[in-house]
PDB file of C-alpha atoms in Angstrom:
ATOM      1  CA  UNK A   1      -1.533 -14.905   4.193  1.00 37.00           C
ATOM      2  CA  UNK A   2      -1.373 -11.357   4.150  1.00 41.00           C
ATOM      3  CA  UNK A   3      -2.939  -8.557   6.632  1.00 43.00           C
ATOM      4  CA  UNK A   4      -4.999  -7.555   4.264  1.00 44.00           C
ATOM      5  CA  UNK A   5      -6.077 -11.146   3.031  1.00 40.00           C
ATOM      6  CA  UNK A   6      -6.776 -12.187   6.532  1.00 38.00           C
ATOM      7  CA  UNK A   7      -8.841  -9.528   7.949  1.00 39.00           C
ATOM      8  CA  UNK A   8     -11.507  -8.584   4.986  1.00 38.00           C
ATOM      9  CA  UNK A   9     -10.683 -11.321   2.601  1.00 33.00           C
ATOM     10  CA  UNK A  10      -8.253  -8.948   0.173  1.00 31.00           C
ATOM     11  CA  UNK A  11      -5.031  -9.227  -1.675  1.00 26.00           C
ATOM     12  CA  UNK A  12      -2.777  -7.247  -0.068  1.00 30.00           C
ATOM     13  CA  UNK A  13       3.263   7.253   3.404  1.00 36.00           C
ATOM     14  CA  UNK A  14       2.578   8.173  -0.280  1.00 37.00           C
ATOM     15  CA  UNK A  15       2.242  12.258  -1.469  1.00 41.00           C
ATOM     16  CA  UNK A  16      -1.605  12.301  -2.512  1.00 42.00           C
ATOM     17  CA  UNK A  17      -3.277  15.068  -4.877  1.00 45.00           C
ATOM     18  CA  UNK A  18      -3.825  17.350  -3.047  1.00 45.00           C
ATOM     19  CA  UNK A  19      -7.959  17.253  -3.426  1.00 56.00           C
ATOM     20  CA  UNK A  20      -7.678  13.381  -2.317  1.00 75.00           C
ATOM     21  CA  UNK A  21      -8.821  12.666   0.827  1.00 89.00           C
ATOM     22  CA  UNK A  22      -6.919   9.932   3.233  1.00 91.00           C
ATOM     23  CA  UNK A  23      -8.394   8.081   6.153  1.00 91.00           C
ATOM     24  CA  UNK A  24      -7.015   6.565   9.085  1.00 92.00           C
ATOM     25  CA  UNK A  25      -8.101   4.096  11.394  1.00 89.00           C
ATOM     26  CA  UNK A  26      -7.146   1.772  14.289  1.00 91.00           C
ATOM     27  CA  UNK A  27      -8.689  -1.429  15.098  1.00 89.00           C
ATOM     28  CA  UNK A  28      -7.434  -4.774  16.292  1.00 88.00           C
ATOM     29  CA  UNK A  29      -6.064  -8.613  14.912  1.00 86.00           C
ATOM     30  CA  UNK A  30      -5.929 -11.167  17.100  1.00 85.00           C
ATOM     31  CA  UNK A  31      -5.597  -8.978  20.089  1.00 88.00           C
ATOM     32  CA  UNK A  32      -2.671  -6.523  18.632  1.00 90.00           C
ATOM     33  CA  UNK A  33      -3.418  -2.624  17.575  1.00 92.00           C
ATOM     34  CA  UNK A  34      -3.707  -2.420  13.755  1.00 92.00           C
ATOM     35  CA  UNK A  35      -3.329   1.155  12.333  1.00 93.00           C
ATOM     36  CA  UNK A  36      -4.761   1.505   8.841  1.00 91.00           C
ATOM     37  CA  UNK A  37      -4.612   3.926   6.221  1.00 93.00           C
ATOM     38  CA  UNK A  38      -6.782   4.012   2.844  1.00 94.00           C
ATOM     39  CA  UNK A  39      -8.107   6.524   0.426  1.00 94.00           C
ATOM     40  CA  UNK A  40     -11.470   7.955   1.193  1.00 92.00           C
ATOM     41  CA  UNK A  41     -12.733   7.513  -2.622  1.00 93.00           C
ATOM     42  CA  UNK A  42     -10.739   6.395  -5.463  1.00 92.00           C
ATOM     43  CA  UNK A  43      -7.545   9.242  -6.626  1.00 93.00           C
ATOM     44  CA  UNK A  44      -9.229  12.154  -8.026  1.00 90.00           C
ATOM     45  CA  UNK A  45      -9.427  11.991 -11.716  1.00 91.00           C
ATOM     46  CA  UNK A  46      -8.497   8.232 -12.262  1.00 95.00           C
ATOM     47  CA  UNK A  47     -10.355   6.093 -14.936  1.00 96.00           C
ATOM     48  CA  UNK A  48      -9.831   2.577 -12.589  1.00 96.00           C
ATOM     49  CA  UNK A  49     -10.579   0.809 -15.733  1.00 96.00           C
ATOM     50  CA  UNK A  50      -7.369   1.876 -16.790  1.00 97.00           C
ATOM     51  CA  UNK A  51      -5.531   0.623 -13.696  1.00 98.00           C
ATOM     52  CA  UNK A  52      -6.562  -3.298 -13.365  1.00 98.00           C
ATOM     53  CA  UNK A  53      -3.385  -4.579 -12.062  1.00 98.00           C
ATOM     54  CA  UNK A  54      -3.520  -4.850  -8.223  1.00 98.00           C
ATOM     55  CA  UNK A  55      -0.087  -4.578  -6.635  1.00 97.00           C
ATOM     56  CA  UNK A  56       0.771  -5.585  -2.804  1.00 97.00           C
ATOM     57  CA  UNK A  57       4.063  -4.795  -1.512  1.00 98.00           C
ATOM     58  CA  UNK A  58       4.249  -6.482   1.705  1.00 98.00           C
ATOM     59  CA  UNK A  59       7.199  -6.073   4.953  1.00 98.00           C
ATOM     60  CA  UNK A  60       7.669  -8.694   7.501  1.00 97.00           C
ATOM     61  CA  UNK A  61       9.354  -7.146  10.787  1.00 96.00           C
ATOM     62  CA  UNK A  62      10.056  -7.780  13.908  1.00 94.00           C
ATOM     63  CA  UNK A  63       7.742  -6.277  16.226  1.00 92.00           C
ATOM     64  CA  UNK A  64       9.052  -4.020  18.442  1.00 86.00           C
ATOM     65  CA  UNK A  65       7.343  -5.089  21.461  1.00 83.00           C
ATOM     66  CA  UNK A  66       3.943  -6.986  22.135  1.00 85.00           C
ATOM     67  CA  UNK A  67       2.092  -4.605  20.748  1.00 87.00           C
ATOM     68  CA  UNK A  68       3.388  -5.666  17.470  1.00 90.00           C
ATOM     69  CA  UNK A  69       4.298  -1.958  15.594  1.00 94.00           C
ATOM     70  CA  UNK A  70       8.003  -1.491  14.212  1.00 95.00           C
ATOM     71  CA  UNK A  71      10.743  -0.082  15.665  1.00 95.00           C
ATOM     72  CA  UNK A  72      11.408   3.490  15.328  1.00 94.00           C
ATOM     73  CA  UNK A  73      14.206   2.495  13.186  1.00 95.00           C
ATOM     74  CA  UNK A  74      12.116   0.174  10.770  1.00 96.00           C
ATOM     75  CA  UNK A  75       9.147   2.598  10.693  1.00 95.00           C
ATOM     76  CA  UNK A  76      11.563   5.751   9.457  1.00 96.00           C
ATOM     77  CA  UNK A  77      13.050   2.855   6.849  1.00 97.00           C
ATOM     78  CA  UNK A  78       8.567   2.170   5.941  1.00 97.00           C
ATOM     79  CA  UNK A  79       8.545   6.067   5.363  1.00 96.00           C
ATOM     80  CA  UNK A  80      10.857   6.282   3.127  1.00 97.00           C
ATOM     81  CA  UNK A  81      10.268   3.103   0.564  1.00 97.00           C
ATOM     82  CA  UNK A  82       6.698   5.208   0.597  1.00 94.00           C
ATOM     83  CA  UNK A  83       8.655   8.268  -0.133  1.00 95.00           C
ATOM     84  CA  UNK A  84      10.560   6.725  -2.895  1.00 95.00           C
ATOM     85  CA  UNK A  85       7.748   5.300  -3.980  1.00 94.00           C
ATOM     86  CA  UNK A  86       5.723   8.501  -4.857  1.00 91.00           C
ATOM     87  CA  UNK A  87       7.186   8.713  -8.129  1.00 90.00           C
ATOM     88  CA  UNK A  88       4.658   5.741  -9.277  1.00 93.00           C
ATOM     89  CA  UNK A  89       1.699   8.376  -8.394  1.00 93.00           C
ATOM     90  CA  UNK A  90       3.697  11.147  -9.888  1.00 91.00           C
ATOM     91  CA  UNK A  91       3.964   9.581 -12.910  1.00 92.00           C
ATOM     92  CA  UNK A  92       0.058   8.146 -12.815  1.00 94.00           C
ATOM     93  CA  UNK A  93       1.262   4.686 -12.841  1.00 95.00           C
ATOM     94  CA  UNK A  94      -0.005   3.463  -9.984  1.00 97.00           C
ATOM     95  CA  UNK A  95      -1.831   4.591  -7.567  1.00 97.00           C
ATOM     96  CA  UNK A  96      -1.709   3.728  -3.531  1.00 97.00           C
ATOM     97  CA  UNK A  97      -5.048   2.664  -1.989  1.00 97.00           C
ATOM     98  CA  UNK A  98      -4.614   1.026   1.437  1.00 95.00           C
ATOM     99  CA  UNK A  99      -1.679   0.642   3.559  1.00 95.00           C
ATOM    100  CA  UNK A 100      -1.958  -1.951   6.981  1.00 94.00           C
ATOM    101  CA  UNK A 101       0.421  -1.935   9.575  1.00 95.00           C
ATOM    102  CA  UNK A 102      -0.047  -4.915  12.920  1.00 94.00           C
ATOM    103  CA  UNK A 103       1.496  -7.344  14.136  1.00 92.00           C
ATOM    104  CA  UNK A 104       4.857  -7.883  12.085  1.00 95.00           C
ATOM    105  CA  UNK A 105       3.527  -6.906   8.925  1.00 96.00           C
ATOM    106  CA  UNK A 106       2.698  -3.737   6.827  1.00 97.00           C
ATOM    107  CA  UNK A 107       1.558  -3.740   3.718  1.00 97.00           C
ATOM    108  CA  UNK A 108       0.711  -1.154   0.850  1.00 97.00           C
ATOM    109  CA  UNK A 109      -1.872  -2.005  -1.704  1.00 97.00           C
ATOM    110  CA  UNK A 110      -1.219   0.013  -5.471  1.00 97.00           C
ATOM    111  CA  UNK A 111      -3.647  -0.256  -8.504  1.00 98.00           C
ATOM    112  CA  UNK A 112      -1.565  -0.356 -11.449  1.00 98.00           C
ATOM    113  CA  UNK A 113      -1.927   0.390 -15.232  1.00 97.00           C
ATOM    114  CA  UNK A 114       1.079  -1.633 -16.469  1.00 96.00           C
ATOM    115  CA  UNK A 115       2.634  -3.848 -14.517  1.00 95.00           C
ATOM    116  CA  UNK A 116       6.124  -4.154 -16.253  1.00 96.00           C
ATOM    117  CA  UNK A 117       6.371  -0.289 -16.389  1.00 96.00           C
ATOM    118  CA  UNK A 118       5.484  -0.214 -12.597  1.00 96.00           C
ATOM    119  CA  UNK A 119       8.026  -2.677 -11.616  1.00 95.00           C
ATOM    120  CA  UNK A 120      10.546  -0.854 -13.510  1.00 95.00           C
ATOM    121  CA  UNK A 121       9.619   2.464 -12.214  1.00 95.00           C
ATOM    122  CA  UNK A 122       9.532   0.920  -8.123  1.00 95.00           C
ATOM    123  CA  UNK A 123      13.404  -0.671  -9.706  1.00 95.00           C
ATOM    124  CA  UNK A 124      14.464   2.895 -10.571  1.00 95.00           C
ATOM    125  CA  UNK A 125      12.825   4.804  -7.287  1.00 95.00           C
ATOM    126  CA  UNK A 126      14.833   1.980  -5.236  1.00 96.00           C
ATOM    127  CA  UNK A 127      17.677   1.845  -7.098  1.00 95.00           C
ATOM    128  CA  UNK A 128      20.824   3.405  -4.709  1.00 95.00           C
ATOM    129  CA  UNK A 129      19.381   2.313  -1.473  1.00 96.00           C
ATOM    130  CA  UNK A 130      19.423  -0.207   1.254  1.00 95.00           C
ATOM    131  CA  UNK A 131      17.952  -3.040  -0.143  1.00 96.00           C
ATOM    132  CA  UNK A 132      14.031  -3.034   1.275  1.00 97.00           C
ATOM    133  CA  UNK A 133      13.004  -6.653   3.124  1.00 97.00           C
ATOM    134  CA  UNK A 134       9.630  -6.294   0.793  1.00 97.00           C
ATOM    135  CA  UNK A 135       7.933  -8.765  -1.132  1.00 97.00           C
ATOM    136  CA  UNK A 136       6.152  -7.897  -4.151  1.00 96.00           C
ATOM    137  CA  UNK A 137       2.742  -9.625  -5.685  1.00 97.00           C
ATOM    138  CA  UNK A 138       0.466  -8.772  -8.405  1.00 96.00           C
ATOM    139  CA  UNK A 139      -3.269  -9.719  -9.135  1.00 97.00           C
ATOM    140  CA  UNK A 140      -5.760  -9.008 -11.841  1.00 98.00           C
ATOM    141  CA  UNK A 141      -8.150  -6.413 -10.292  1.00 97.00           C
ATOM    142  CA  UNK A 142     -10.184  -4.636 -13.014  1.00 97.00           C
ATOM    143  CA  UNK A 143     -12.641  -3.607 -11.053  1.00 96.00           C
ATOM    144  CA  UNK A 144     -10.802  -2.354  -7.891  1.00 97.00           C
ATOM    145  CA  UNK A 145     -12.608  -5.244  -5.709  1.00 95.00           C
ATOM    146  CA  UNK A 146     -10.164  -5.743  -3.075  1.00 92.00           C
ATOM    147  CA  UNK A 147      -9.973  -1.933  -2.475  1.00 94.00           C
ATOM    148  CA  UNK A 148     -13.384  -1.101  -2.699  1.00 91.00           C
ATOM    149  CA  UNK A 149     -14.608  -3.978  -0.677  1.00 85.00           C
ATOM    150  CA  UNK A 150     -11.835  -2.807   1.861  1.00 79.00           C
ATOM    151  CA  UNK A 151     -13.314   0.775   2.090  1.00 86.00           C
ATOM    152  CA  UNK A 152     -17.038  -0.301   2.221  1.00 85.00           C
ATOM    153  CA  UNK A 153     -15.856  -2.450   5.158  1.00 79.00           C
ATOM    154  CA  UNK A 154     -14.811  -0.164   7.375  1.00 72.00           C
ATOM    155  CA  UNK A 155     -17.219   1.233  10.097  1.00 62.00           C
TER     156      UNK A 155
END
C-alpha cells in the first residue's frame, strides 16, 4: 500500500507557475520523519474537470539510515526524474499535486488529462537515461478526491 494510501486513505521537485503556491510539511509514520510536499490550491488556471486521470508514480529505496530518507545519491537521482518530468506541466498534461517522501518510499501524485498521451510524454522525458526503479499506477479521479482530501487534511 502506498504512503499516500496508508496515511490519509489516498491513491498515491516539479517547476510550478510561477503564481502557484507549494507547501511543505514534516510529520511522522510509524515513528520515521515524513517530509511532504503538495500544492497550496489546485495549478492556477486548470479546469480539474479536464484532468480526471489520477497518476501515482511511486520509488521504493533503501533507506539510508533509520530515519528512513534516501541517500544523497538516490535523492539527486528523485530530483531529476522530477526534473525530467516537468515537461508533463509544460505541456499542461498533467499536473503534480503531492509528493511524500518516509520510510523507503516517495511518491508523486499527477492529475492527468489523457492518460496515453501522459505515458508517452513521461516515455519521451525518460527516454536516454538510467532506467528509474518507479512504478507507475493510474486511477479515475474526476473530481480531484484524493488530492483535495489530502490538502484539507493537513493541519
Amino acid at each position: 500500500m502506498s504512503i499516500l494510501a496508508s496515511i490519509l486513505g489516498l491513491f498515491g521537485c516539479s517547476k510550478a507557475n510561477a503564481e502557484d503556491t507549494w507547501t511543505v510539511a514534516t510529520g511522522d509514520d510509524n515513528g520515521k520523519p515524513m517530509i511532504v510536499r503538495f500544492r497550496a490550491d489546485t495549478p492556477t488556471g486548470v479546469d480539474i474537470k479536464k484532468y480526471p486521470h489520477l497518476l501515482t508514480i511511486s520509488w521504493k529505496y533503501k533507506p539510508e539510515n533509520e530515519g528512513g530518507m534516501p541517500s544523497e545519491a538516490e535523492n539527486k537521482r528523485m530530483v531529476l526524474l522530477e526534473e525530467l518530468l516537468d515537461s508533463l506541466e509544460d505541456k499542461r498534461t498533467a499536473f503534480m499535486t503531492v509528493a511524500v517522501t518516509c520510510n523507503g518510499l516517495k511518491e508523486w501524485q499527477w492529475y492527468s488529462r489523457d492518460t496515453d498521451e501522459t505515458i508517452n510524454l513521461l516515455n519521451s522525458a525518460l527516454s536516454g537515461q538510467a532506467q528509474f526503479p518507479i512504478e507507475i499506477s493510474l486511477d479515475e479521479d474526476p473530481g480531484w478526491s484524493a488530492y483535495l482530501k489530502f490538502k484539507n487534511g493537513v493541519k
